[in-house]
Amino acid sequence: MFKKTERQARLILKRIHKNKNPFVFSYGVTPAQKWIVKRKRTEKQFKFFGFMSIALSAMFLGGLMLNIVSNGYTAFTRVQIYVPIEFSKEILDPENTGDRAALSKADYRKLVQNGLLTLFPANMSRTEKFELFALVSKGGYYQLREMVLADPSLVGRRGQLWLPAASNVDMFIKRHSLKSEIGISHYKVSNRQFEMLKELIDKERLRKVFNKTFFLGGDSQEPEQAGILGSFIGSIFTILVCIAVAFPLGVATALYLEEFAKENWLTDLIEININNLAAVPSIIYGLLGLSIYINIIGMPRSSALVGGLVLALLVMPVIVIATRNALRSVPHSVRYAALAMGANPVQVAMHHTFIYALPGIMTGVILSVARALGETSPLLLIGMVAFLTDVPKTITDPATTLPVQVYLWTNNPEFGFVENTAAAIIILLLVLVIINALAAWVRQKFEIKW
Amino acid sequence: MRTSDRVIKAFLQLSTVISVLITVLIVLSVFSETMRFFSHVSPFNFFFGLEWSPQTAIRADQAGGSGSFGAVPIFVGTVMIAAIAMAVATPLGLLAAIYLSVYATPRFRNAAKPVLEILAGIPTVVYGYFAVVAFSPLLRAGGDYLGIEVASESALAAGVVMGIMITPFIMSLSEDVISAVPKSLIYGSFAMGATPYETVRNVIIPAAFPGIIGAVLLGISRGIGETMIVVMAAGLSSNLTLNPLEAVTTATVQIVTLLVGDHEFDSPKTLAAFALGFALFIMTFLLNLAAQIIVKRYRQYNV
């Protein structure tokens, strides 16, 4: 009996939910039922918005990664052209002096151009010749010069050489299908050049190789000659200086505040001060570095030394906070046990608390390295934005860092720099991923759960 | 204590003194340069002047040739870009935090949190690159399609990308605050038959409100202090406008443009950067202080 009525009631409710009136010609849907439907709809909408906000962030991240990878993956290969070269005496050393100065000034462009002309029929027009010559990068001329200067006995000999293609040709071969001429103007490749390139491919005089220059070169005006080694070394120098200063200072400050300082208004003030320091915009540290390190102390501008010192100020509060948290998680029983065994307060702090907190401290320090590595704006102010073709050798040499290099290349209007920028970002993000993985590993492997 | 222990303790003390000294140094160095700037340009002109063109300062000895240093357009630009950023970051971050702490299954949470952590870990220069290479052109194309003119260095592009950058920050802060809301209140609300949305609206948000305000204040402070995104994606010359589709400049952009390259240290042009930096420092300092006080007081009430 009871079960039967319940079933009937369910049936009625089901029809209400389908917005059908179960009682024909009776009173319709009650306000209470309408209210429930409305509440459920709001609920669904709200949940949807919450989900969408996460989805939007994920989409942005996906778009960012997609953009970087699709722009950057081609920078890891280079297109080269196989050109017959005759190191003719008439061009390189017409007066037969054998002198290095004469050799370094000689017209290497002519060598490349003569070589290119032998690949194609002789009856080319002037413009055609120019288009042909534009296929090879200026880097090719420098390459020949370095070869001759390294081995002057090459003069008078002939051979075949792989020379780098010009930036636009390089991008074109790597990104275009070569099946049709559609879209070739985007790469500033002319129709005649397109045909020449096809011919070179048929003769197997075009190849793609791993881009060594990108990993072993300094910055350059030519996108196909620019590399990240200079800025990478600059980053390493800067980080080394930064950690050498910030690690001992930050850890010592935290140890003192946590283990020795009495709780009074002064320590409260210091704590608020350090928390605030961690939130000061990074560019302010650049102003500080500029006015104190460079103007008052007179350290070398643009150097990794000043950059590292500025970043040390920046990450020190972060290290202090991380260290204090790590020290706080060490239980008091450890301290009491050490005191009971006759250790003095300094011994307790240095031999026991500090050692137990070390994994947590290391995690914090590694993460602050990641932060310092990605920092750009304070370095702009202390002059680490110079155009540098040389790799820095000491910490006082002018240097840039990886993120500054990304900034410099993004500002460069030349088309070919887009792939370099994206590739430099890929390297930067890879380094950051490795550092974060290291921090996670340290935490998992060494951290003590009390 | 042994001597070596004494030395260690002295070293620890010294380090603490140094780290406190840093703040004092920041304030003093930036403040003294600011004072030197105000000996060239009157503070009234700086804070209320409507025209900013420091590049016209050609010679120091030239009468009236010191350029004009009215910083109002710069402050308006800074606040506008930060406001756009917060208009993106606050709803996104807050909704994401609520979704993760109220609705999400543990599996979804474990998948979604790394995404936001990665967003938080990406260097700002990469956001700047993305704004320049992808987002601004996209916005321009969208504007062209709708027949609206969008400047290539529009405040909107820089602001939105900055907003995405701040989102994970707001999210993690408000998630902390939401998880600090006493469970008894939430269960009580559910027991009264409230839906999760009603619980969020009537219980969680009111209880977490001070903390959320604190998070928003910290977000604003990050927005006005952010440099790389605006240096790359926002305008360089000052422009007093409230239209987000036009190019505006910010205090951080001006500091960078005034100080990058060769400069002599006595010209008002260089010192103006320090004055802007000082204003920036004061603003962010007050915002951070307010946020900290709010969060601290709120935690005391709600244990």
CSV table of N, CA, C and O in Angstrom, one decimal, chain A residues 39 42-43 46-47 50-51 53-54 57-58 60-61 64 67-68 71 249 252-253 256 260 270 273 275-277 279-281 283-284 287-288 290-292 295 301 313 316 344 346-347 350 374 376-377 380 403 407 410 421-422 425 432, chain B residues 1-2 5 11-13 15-16 19 22-23 25-26 29 92 95-96 99-100 103 108 115 119 122-123 125-127 129-130 134 164 193 195-198 225 227-228 231-232 252 256 259-261 265 274 277 281 284-285 288-289 292:
chain,number,residue,atom,x,y,z
A,39,ARG,N,17.1,27.2,-8.3
A,39,ARG,CA,18.3,27.0,-7.4
A,39,ARG,C,19.3,26.0,-8.1
A,39,ARG,O,20.5,26.2,-8.1
A,42,THR,N,21.1,27.7,-11.0
A,42,THR,CA,22.2,28.6,-10.5
A,42,THR,C,23.4,27.8,-10.1
A,42,THR,O,24.5,28.1,-10.4
A,43,GLU,N,23.1,26.7,-9.4
A,43,GLU,CA,24.1,25.8,-9.0
A,43,GLU,C,25.0,25.3,-10.2
A,43,GLU,O,26.2,25.4,-10.1
A,46,PHE,N,27.0,28.1,-11.7
A,46,PHE,CA,28.2,28.5,-10.9
A,46,PHE,C,29.3,27.5,-11.0
A,46,PHE,O,30.5,27.9,-11.2
A,47,LYS,N,28.9,26.2,-11.0
A,47,LYS,CA,29.9,25.2,-11.1
A,47,LYS,C,30.6,25.3,-12.5
A,47,LYS,O,31.8,25.2,-12.6
A,50,GLY,N,33.1,28.1,-12.5
A,50,GLY,CA,34.3,27.7,-11.8
A,50,GLY,C,35.2,26.9,-12.7
A,50,GLY,O,36.4,27.0,-12.8
A,51,PHE,N,34.6,25.9,-13.3
A,51,PHE,CA,35.3,25.0,-14.2
A,51,PHE,C,36.0,25.8,-15.3
A,51,PHE,O,37.1,25.6,-15.7
A,53,SER,N,36.9,28.9,-15.4
A,53,SER,CA,38.1,29.7,-15.1
A,53,SER,C,39.3,28.9,-15.1
A,53,SER,O,40.4,29.3,-15.5
A,54,ILE,N,39.2,27.6,-14.6
A,54,ILE,CA,40.4,26.8,-14.6
A,54,ILE,C,40.7,26.4,-16.1
A,54,ILE,O,41.9,26.4,-16.5
A,57,SER,N,42.5,29.2,-17.8
A,57,SER,CA,44.0,29.3,-17.5
A,57,SER,C,44.7,28.2,-18.2
A,57,SER,O,45.8,28.4,-18.7
A,58,ALA,N,44.1,27.0,-18.2
A,58,ALA,CA,44.8,25.8,-18.9
A,58,ALA,C,45.0,26.1,-20.4
A,58,ALA,O,46.0,25.8,-21.0
A,60,PHE,N,45.1,29.0,-21.8
A,60,PHE,CA,46.2,30.1,-22.0
A,60,PHE,C,47.6,29.4,-21.9
A,60,PHE,O,48.4,29.6,-22.8
A,61,LEU,N,47.7,28.5,-21.0
A,61,LEU,CA,49.0,27.8,-20.8
A,61,LEU,C,49.3,27.0,-22.1
A,61,LEU,O,50.4,27.0,-22.6
A,64,LEU,N,50.2,29.3,-25.0
A,64,LEU,CA,51.6,29.8,-24.8
A,64,LEU,C,52.6,28.8,-25.2
A,64,LEU,O,53.5,29.0,-25.9
A,67,ASN,N,52.5,28.1,-28.9
A,67,ASN,CA,53.1,29.2,-29.7
A,67,ASN,C,54.7,29.1,-29.6
A,67,ASN,O,55.4,29.2,-30.6
A,68,ILE,N,55.2,28.8,-28.4
A,68,ILE,CA,56.6,28.8,-28.2
A,68,ILE,C,57.2,27.6,-28.9
A,68,ILE,O,58.2,27.8,-29.7
A,71,ASN,N,56.9,28.0,-32.8
A,71,ASN,CA,57.8,29.1,-33.3
A,71,ASN,C,59.3,28.6,-33.1
A,71,ASN,O,60.2,29.1,-33.9
A,249,LEU,N,73.8,34.7,3.9
A,249,LEU,CA,73.1,35.8,4.6
A,249,LEU,C,71.7,35.4,5.0
A,249,LEU,O,71.3,35.6,6.2
A,252,ALA,N,71.6,32.6,7.7
A,252,ALA,CA,72.0,33.1,9.0
A,252,ALA,C,71.0,34.0,9.6
A,252,ALA,O,70.7,33.9,10.8
A,253,THR,N,70.4,34.9,8.8
A,253,THR,CA,69.3,35.8,9.4
A,253,THR,C,68.2,35.0,9.9
A,253,THR,O,67.7,35.2,11.1
A,256,TYR,N,69.1,33.2,13.2
A,256,TYR,CA,69.2,34.2,14.3
A,256,TYR,C,67.8,34.5,14.8
A,256,TYR,O,67.4,34.4,16.0
A,260,PHE,N,67.5,32.5,18.2
A,260,PHE,CA,68.1,33.3,19.2
A,260,PHE,C,67.3,34.6,19.6
A,260,PHE,O,67.3,34.9,20.8
A,270,ILE,N,61.1,43.5,12.4
A,270,ILE,CA,62.0,42.8,11.4
A,270,ILE,C,61.2,41.9,10.6
A,270,ILE,O,61.4,41.8,9.4
A,273,ASN,N,59.1,43.6,8.2
A,273,ASN,CA,60.0,44.2,7.2
A,273,ASN,C,60.4,43.2,6.2
A,273,ASN,O,60.4,43.4,4.9
A,275,ASN,N,58.9,40.3,5.4
A,275,ASN,CA,57.8,39.9,4.6
A,275,ASN,C,57.5,41.0,3.5
A,275,ASN,O,57.1,40.6,2.4
A,276,ASN,N,57.6,42.2,3.9
A,276,ASN,CA,57.4,43.3,2.9
A,276,ASN,C,58.5,43.3,1.8
A,276,ASN,O,58.2,43.6,0.7
A,277,LEU,N,59.7,43.1,2.2
A,277,LEU,CA,60.8,43.1,1.3
A,277,LEU,C,60.6,42.1,0.2
A,277,LEU,O,60.9,42.3,-1.0
A,279,ALA,N,57.9,41.4,-1.1
A,279,ALA,CA,56.8,41.8,-2.0
A,279,ALA,C,57.2,43.1,-2.7
A,279,ALA,O,56.4,43.6,-3.5
A,280,VAL,N,58.3,43.7,-2.5
A,280,VAL,CA,58.7,44.9,-3.2
A,280,VAL,C,58.9,44.6,-4.6
A,280,VAL,O,59.5,43.6,-5.0
A,281,PRO,N,58.4,45.4,-5.6
A,281,PRO,CA,58.6,45.1,-7.0
A,281,PRO,C,60.1,45.0,-7.3
A,281,PRO,O,60.9,45.8,-6.8
A,283,ILE,N,61.9,45.8,-9.7
A,283,ILE,CA,62.6,46.9,-10.4
A,283,ILE,C,63.2,47.8,-9.4
A,283,ILE,O,64.2,48.5,-9.7
A,284,ILE,N,62.6,47.9,-8.2
A,284,ILE,CA,63.1,48.8,-7.2
A,284,ILE,C,64.5,48.3,-6.8
A,284,ILE,O,65.4,49.1,-6.5
A,287,LEU,N,66.9,49.8,-9.1
A,287,LEU,CA,67.3,51.2,-8.7
A,287,LEU,C,68.3,51.2,-7.6
A,287,LEU,O,69.3,52.0,-7.7
A,288,LEU,N,68.1,50.3,-6.6
A,288,LEU,CA,69.1,50.3,-5.5
A,288,LEU,C,70.5,49.9,-6.0
A,288,LEU,O,71.5,50.5,-5.7
A,290,LEU,N,71.7,50.2,-9.0
A,290,LEU,CA,72.2,51.3,-9.8
A,290,LEU,C,72.8,52.4,-8.9
A,290,LEU,O,74.0,52.8,-9.1
A,291,SER,N,72.1,52.8,-7.9
A,291,SER,CA,72.6,54.0,-7.1
A,291,SER,C,73.7,53.6,-6.1
A,291,SER,O,74.6,54.3,-5.9
A,292,ILE,N,73.6,52.3,-5.6
A,292,ILE,CA,74.6,52.0,-4.5
A,292,ILE,C,75.8,51.3,-5.2
A,292,ILE,O,76.9,51.7,-5.0
A,295,ASN,N,77.0,53.5,-8.6
A,295,ASN,CA,77.3,55.0,-8.4
A,295,ASN,C,78.2,55.2,-7.2
A,295,ASN,O,79.1,56.0,-7.3
A,301,ARG,N,79.8,48.4,-14.5
A,301,ARG,CA,78.5,48.3,-15.0
A,301,ARG,C,78.3,47.1,-15.9
A,301,ARG,O,79.2,46.6,-16.5
A,313,LEU,N,69.9,40.5,-3.2
A,313,LEU,CA,69.0,41.3,-2.4
A,313,LEU,C,67.6,40.8,-2.6
A,313,LEU,O,66.8,40.7,-1.7
A,316,MET,N,67.0,37.2,-1.1
A,316,MET,CA,67.3,36.9,0.3
A,316,MET,C,66.1,36.8,1.2
A,316,MET,O,66.0,35.9,2.0
A,344,ASN,N,75.5,24.0,24.2
A,344,ASN,CA,75.1,25.3,24.4
A,344,ASN,C,74.2,25.8,23.2
A,344,ASN,O,74.1,25.1,22.2
A,346,VAL,N,74.3,27.8,20.8
A,346,VAL,CA,74.8,27.8,19.4
A,346,VAL,C,75.0,26.4,18.9
A,346,VAL,O,74.7,26.1,17.7
A,347,GLN,N,75.5,25.5,19.7
A,347,GLN,CA,75.6,24.1,19.3
A,347,GLN,C,74.3,23.5,19.0
A,347,GLN,O,74.2,22.8,18.0
A,350,MET,N,73.3,25.0,15.5
A,350,MET,CA,74.2,24.7,14.4
A,350,MET,C,74.3,23.2,14.2
A,350,MET,O,74.3,22.7,13.1
A,374,GLY,N,64.8,33.6,-13.6
A,374,GLY,CA,63.8,34.2,-14.5
A,374,GLY,C,63.7,35.7,-14.4
A,374,GLY,O,62.9,36.3,-15.2
A,376,THR,N,64.2,39.6,-14.8
A,376,THR,CA,64.8,40.4,-15.9
A,376,THR,C,64.9,41.9,-15.5
A,376,THR,O,66.0,42.5,-15.7
A,377,SER,N,63.8,42.4,-14.9
A,377,SER,CA,63.8,43.9,-14.9
A,377,SER,C,64.9,44.6,-14.1
A,377,SER,O,65.4,45.6,-14.6
A,380,LEU,N,67.9,45.1,-16.3
A,380,LEU,CA,67.9,46.1,-17.3
A,380,LEU,C,68.5,47.4,-16.8
A,380,LEU,O,69.2,48.1,-17.5
A,403,PRO,N,67.0,35.4,-19.7
A,403,PRO,CA,65.7,36.2,-19.9
A,403,PRO,C,66.0,37.5,-20.6
A,403,PRO,O,65.1,38.0,-21.3
A,407,TYR,N,64.4,39.1,-24.0
A,407,TYR,CA,63.8,40.5,-24.1
A,407,TYR,C,64.5,41.2,-25.3
A,407,TYR,O,63.8,41.8,-26.2
A,410,THR,N,63.2,39.7,-28.6
A,410,THR,CA,61.8,40.0,-28.9
A,410,THR,C,61.7,41.4,-29.5
A,410,THR,O,60.9,41.7,-30.3
A,421,THR,N,64.1,33.6,-30.4
A,421,THR,CA,63.5,34.0,-29.2
A,421,THR,C,62.7,32.8,-28.6
A,421,THR,O,62.9,32.5,-27.4
A,422,ALA,N,61.9,32.2,-29.4
A,422,ALA,CA,61.1,31.1,-28.9
A,422,ALA,C,62.0,29.9,-28.4
A,422,ALA,O,61.8,29.3,-27.4
A,425,ILE,N,63.4,30.7,-25.2
A,425,ILE,CA,62.5,30.5,-24.1
A,425,ILE,C,62.3,29.0,-23.8
A,425,ILE,O,62.2,28.6,-22.6
A,432,LEU,N,64.4,25.8,-16.0
A,432,LEU,CA,63.5,26.0,-14.8
A,432,LEU,C,62.8,24.7,-14.4
A,432,LEU,O,62.7,24.4,-13.2
B,1,MET,N,80.3,29.6,26.6
B,1,MET,CA,80.4,29.3,25.2
B,1,MET,C,81.8,29.4,24.7
B,1,MET,O,82.6,30.2,25.2
B,2,ARG,N,82.2,28.5,23.8
B,2,ARG,CA,83.5,28.6,23.2
B,2,ARG,C,83.6,29.8,22.3
B,2,ARG,O,82.6,30.3,21.8
B,5,ASP,N,81.9,29.4,19.0
B,5,ASP,CA,80.4,29.6,19.0
B,5,ASP,C,80.0,31.0,19.1
B,5,ASP,O,79.1,31.5,18.5
B,11,PHE,N,78.2,36.2,13.8
B,11,PHE,CA,77.9,36.2,12.4
B,11,PHE,C,76.4,36.2,12.1
B,11,PHE,O,75.9,37.0,11.2
B,12,LEU,N,75.7,35.4,12.9
B,12,LEU,CA,74.2,35.4,12.7
B,12,LEU,C,73.6,36.7,12.9
B,12,LEU,O,72.7,37.2,12.2
B,13,GLN,N,74.1,37.4,14.0
B,13,GLN,CA,73.5,38.7,14.4
B,13,GLN,C,73.8,39.7,13.3
B,13,GLN,O,73.0,40.5,12.9
B,15,SER,N,74.3,39.2,10.1
B,15,SER,CA,73.5,39.0,8.9
B,15,SER,C,72.1,39.6,9.1
B,15,SER,O,71.6,40.2,8.2
B,16,THR,N,71.6,39.4,10.3
B,16,THR,CA,70.3,40.0,10.5
B,16,THR,C,70.3,41.5,10.4
B,16,THR,O,69.4,42.1,9.7
B,19,SER,N,70.4,42.4,6.7
B,19,SER,CA,69.2,42.3,6.0
B,19,SER,C,68.2,43.4,6.4
B,19,SER,O,67.3,43.8,5.6
B,22,ILE,N,69.3,46.5,4.5
B,22,ILE,CA,68.9,46.6,3.1
B,22,ILE,C,67.7,47.5,2.9
B,22,ILE,O,67.6,48.3,2.0
B,23,THR,N,66.7,47.2,3.7
B,23,THR,CA,65.5,48.0,3.6
B,23,THR,C,65.8,49.5,3.8
B,23,THR,O,65.3,50.4,3.0
B,25,LEU,N,68.6,50.9,3.3
B,25,LEU,CA,69.3,51.4,2.2
B,25,LEU,C,68.4,51.7,1.0
B,25,LEU,O,68.6,52.7,0.3
B,26,ILE,N,67.5,50.8,0.7
B,26,ILE,CA,66.6,51.0,-0.4
B,26,ILE,C,65.9,52.4,-0.2
B,26,ILE,O,65.9,53.2,-1.1
B,29,SER,N,68.5,55.3,-0.4
B,29,SER,CA,69.1,55.7,-1.7
B,29,SER,C,68.1,56.2,-2.6
B,29,SER,O,68.3,57.2,-3.3
B,92,LEU,N,38.8,35.1,-12.2
B,92,LEU,CA,39.4,33.8,-12.6
B,92,LEU,C,40.0,33.1,-11.4
B,92,LEU,O,39.7,31.9,-11.1
B,95,LEU,N,37.2,32.2,-8.7
B,95,LEU,CA,36.3,31.1,-9.1
B,95,LEU,C,37.1,29.8,-9.1
B,95,LEU,O,36.6,28.7,-8.7
B,96,ALA,N,38.4,29.9,-9.6
B,96,ALA,CA,39.2,28.7,-9.7
B,96,ALA,C,39.4,28.1,-8.3
B,96,ALA,O,39.3,26.9,-8.0
B,99,TYR,N,36.2,26.6,-7.0
B,99,TYR,CA,35.9,25.3,-7.7
B,99,TYR,C,36.8,24.2,-7.2
B,99,TYR,O,36.3,23.1,-6.9
B,100,LEU,N,38.1,24.5,-7.0
B,100,LEU,CA,39.0,23.5,-6.5
B,100,LEU,C,38.7,23.1,-5.1
B,100,LEU,O,38.8,21.9,-4.7
B,103,TYR,N,34.1,22.0,-5.3
B,103,TYR,CA,33.5,21.1,-6.2
B,103,TYR,C,34.5,20.0,-6.7
B,103,TYR,O,34.0,18.8,-6.9
B,108,PHE,N,40.7,15.6,-10.0
B,108,PHE,CA,40.7,16.8,-10.9
B,108,PHE,C,41.7,17.8,-10.3
B,108,PHE,O,42.4,18.5,-11.0
B,115,VAL,N,48.9,22.8,-13.4
B,115,VAL,CA,48.7,23.8,-14.5
B,115,VAL,C,48.9,25.2,-14.0
B,115,VAL,O,49.6,26.0,-14.5
B,119,LEU,N,51.9,28.1,-14.5
B,119,LEU,CA,51.6,29.5,-14.9
B,119,LEU,C,52.3,30.4,-13.9
B,119,LEU,O,52.9,31.5,-14.3
B,122,ILE,N,56.3,30.6,-14.6
B,122,ILE,CA,56.9,31.1,-15.9
B,122,ILE,C,57.4,32.5,-15.7
B,122,ILE,O,56.7,33.4,-15.1
B,123,PRO,N,58.6,32.8,-16.1
B,123,PRO,CA,59.2,34.1,-16.0
B,123,PRO,C,58.4,35.1,-16.7
B,123,PRO,O,57.8,34.8,-17.8
B,125,VAL,N,59.1,37.6,-18.4
B,125,VAL,CA,59.6,38.0,-19.8
B,125,VAL,C,58.9,37.1,-20.8
B,125,VAL,O,58.7,37.5,-22.0
B,126,VAL,N,58.6,35.9,-20.4
B,126,VAL,CA,57.9,35.0,-21.4
B,126,VAL,C,56.5,35.4,-21.6
B,126,VAL,O,56.0,35.4,-22.7
B,127,TYR,N,55.8,35.9,-20.5
B,127,TYR,CA,54.5,36.5,-20.7
B,127,TYR,C,54.6,37.7,-21.7
B,127,TYR,O,53.7,37.9,-22.5
B,129,TYR,N,56.8,38.3,-24.0
B,129,TYR,CA,57.0,37.7,-25.4
B,129,TYR,C,55.6,37.3,-26.0
B,129,TYR,O,55.3,37.6,-27.1
B,130,PHE,N,54.8,36.6,-25.1
B,130,PHE,CA,53.6,36.1,-25.6
B,130,PHE,C,52.6,37.2,-26.0
B,130,PHE,O,51.9,37.2,-27.0
B,134,ALA,N,51.9,37.1,-29.8
B,134,ALA,CA,50.6,36.4,-30.1
B,134,ALA,C,49.4,37.2,-29.7
B,134,ALA,O,48.5,37.4,-30.5
B,164,ILE,N,46.4,37.2,-16.4
B,164,ILE,CA,46.6,35.7,-16.4
B,164,ILE,C,47.8,35.4,-15.5
B,164,ILE,O,47.8,34.4,-14.8
B,193,GLY,N,20.4,22.4,4.2
B,193,GLY,CA,19.8,22.2,2.9
B,193,GLY,C,20.3,23.1,1.9
B,193,GLY,O,19.7,23.2,0.8
B,195,THR,N,22.5,24.6,-1.1
B,195,THR,CA,23.4,24.0,-2.2
B,195,THR,C,24.8,24.6,-2.0
B,195,THR,O,25.0,25.5,-1.3
B,196,PRO,N,25.8,23.9,-2.7
B,196,PRO,CA,27.1,24.4,-2.6
B,196,PRO,C,27.2,25.9,-3.0
B,196,PRO,O,27.9,26.7,-2.3
B,197,TYR,N,26.5,26.3,-4.0
B,197,TYR,CA,26.6,27.7,-4.4
B,197,TYR,C,26.1,28.6,-3.3
B,197,TYR,O,26.7,29.7,-2.9
B,198,GLU,N,25.0,28.2,-2.7
B,198,GLU,CA,24.5,29.1,-1.6
B,198,GLU,C,25.4,29.1,-0.4
B,198,GLU,O,25.6,30.1,0.3
B,225,GLY,N,53.6,46.9,-9.8
B,225,GLY,CA,55.1,46.7,-9.8
B,225,GLY,C,55.6,45.9,-10.9
B,225,GLY,O,56.8,45.8,-11.1
B,227,THR,N,57.0,44.6,-14.3
B,227,THR,CA,57.8,45.4,-15.3
B,227,THR,C,57.8,44.8,-16.7
B,227,THR,O,57.5,45.5,-17.7
B,228,MET,N,58.2,43.6,-16.8
B,228,MET,CA,58.6,43.1,-18.1
B,228,MET,C,57.4,43.0,-19.1
B,228,MET,O,57.5,43.4,-20.3
B,231,VAL,N,56.8,46.6,-20.2
B,231,VAL,CA,57.9,47.1,-21.0
B,231,VAL,C,57.8,46.6,-22.4
B,231,VAL,O,58.1,47.3,-23.4
B,232,MET,N,57.4,45.4,-22.5
B,232,MET,CA,57.4,44.8,-23.9
B,232,MET,C,56.1,45.1,-24.6
B,232,MET,O,56.1,45.3,-25.8
B,252,THR,N,56.7,51.7,-14.3
B,252,THR,CA,57.8,50.8,-14.5
B,252,THR,C,58.4,51.0,-15.9
B,252,THR,O,59.7,51.0,-16.0
B,256,VAL,N,62.4,52.1,-16.8
B,256,VAL,CA,63.3,51.4,-17.6
B,256,VAL,C,63.7,52.2,-18.8
B,256,VAL,O,64.9,52.3,-19.1
B,259,LEU,N,66.3,54.8,-17.7
B,259,LEU,CA,67.6,54.4,-17.2
B,259,LEU,C,68.4,53.5,-18.1
B,259,LEU,O,69.5,53.2,-17.8
B,260,VAL,N,67.7,52.9,-19.1
B,260,VAL,CA,68.5,52.0,-20.0
B,260,VAL,C,69.3,52.9,-21.0
B,260,VAL,O,68.8,53.9,-21.5
B,261,GLY,N,70.5,52.5,-21.2
B,261,GLY,CA,71.4,53.3,-22.1
B,261,GLY,C,72.3,54.2,-21.2
B,261,GLY,O,72.3,54.2,-20.0
B,265,PHE,N,74.3,61.3,-14.2
B,265,PHE,CA,73.5,61.0,-13.0
B,265,PHE,C,72.9,62.3,-12.4
B,265,PHE,O,72.1,62.2,-11.5
B,274,PHE,N,64.0,57.8,-10.4
B,274,PHE,CA,64.1,57.5,-9.0
B,274,PHE,C,62.8,58.0,-8.3
B,274,PHE,O,62.3,57.3,-7.4
B,277,GLY,N,60.2,55.6,-9.0
B,277,GLY,CA,60.5,54.3,-8.2
B,277,GLY,C,60.1,54.5,-6.8
B,277,GLY,O,59.5,53.6,-6.2
B,281,PHE,N,57.4,52.4,-4.8
B,281,PHE,CA,57.8,51.7,-3.6
B,281,PHE,C,56.8,52.0,-2.5
B,281,PHE,O,56.3,51.1,-1.8
B,284,THR,N,53.3,50.2,-3.3
B,284,THR,CA,53.3,48.8,-3.1
B,284,THR,C,53.5,48.5,-1.6
B,284,THR,O,52.9,47.6,-1.0
B,285,PHE,N,54.3,49.3,-0.9
B,285,PHE,CA,54.6,49.1,0.5
B,285,PHE,C,53.3,49.2,1.3
B,285,PHE,O,52.9,48.3,2.1
B,288,ASN,N,50.9,46.3,0.6
B,288,ASN,CA,51.4,45.0,1.2
B,288,ASN,C,51.1,45.1,2.7
B,288,ASN,O,50.6,44.1,3.3
B,289,LEU,N,51.4,46.3,3.3
B,289,LEU,CA,51.2,46.4,4.7
B,289,LEU,C,49.7,46.2,5.0
B,289,LEU,O,49.3,45.5,6.0
B,292,GLN,N,48.7,42.6,4.8
B,292,GLN,CA,49.2,41.8,5.9
B,292,GLN,C,48.4,42.1,7.1
B,292,GLN,O,48.1,41.1,7.9
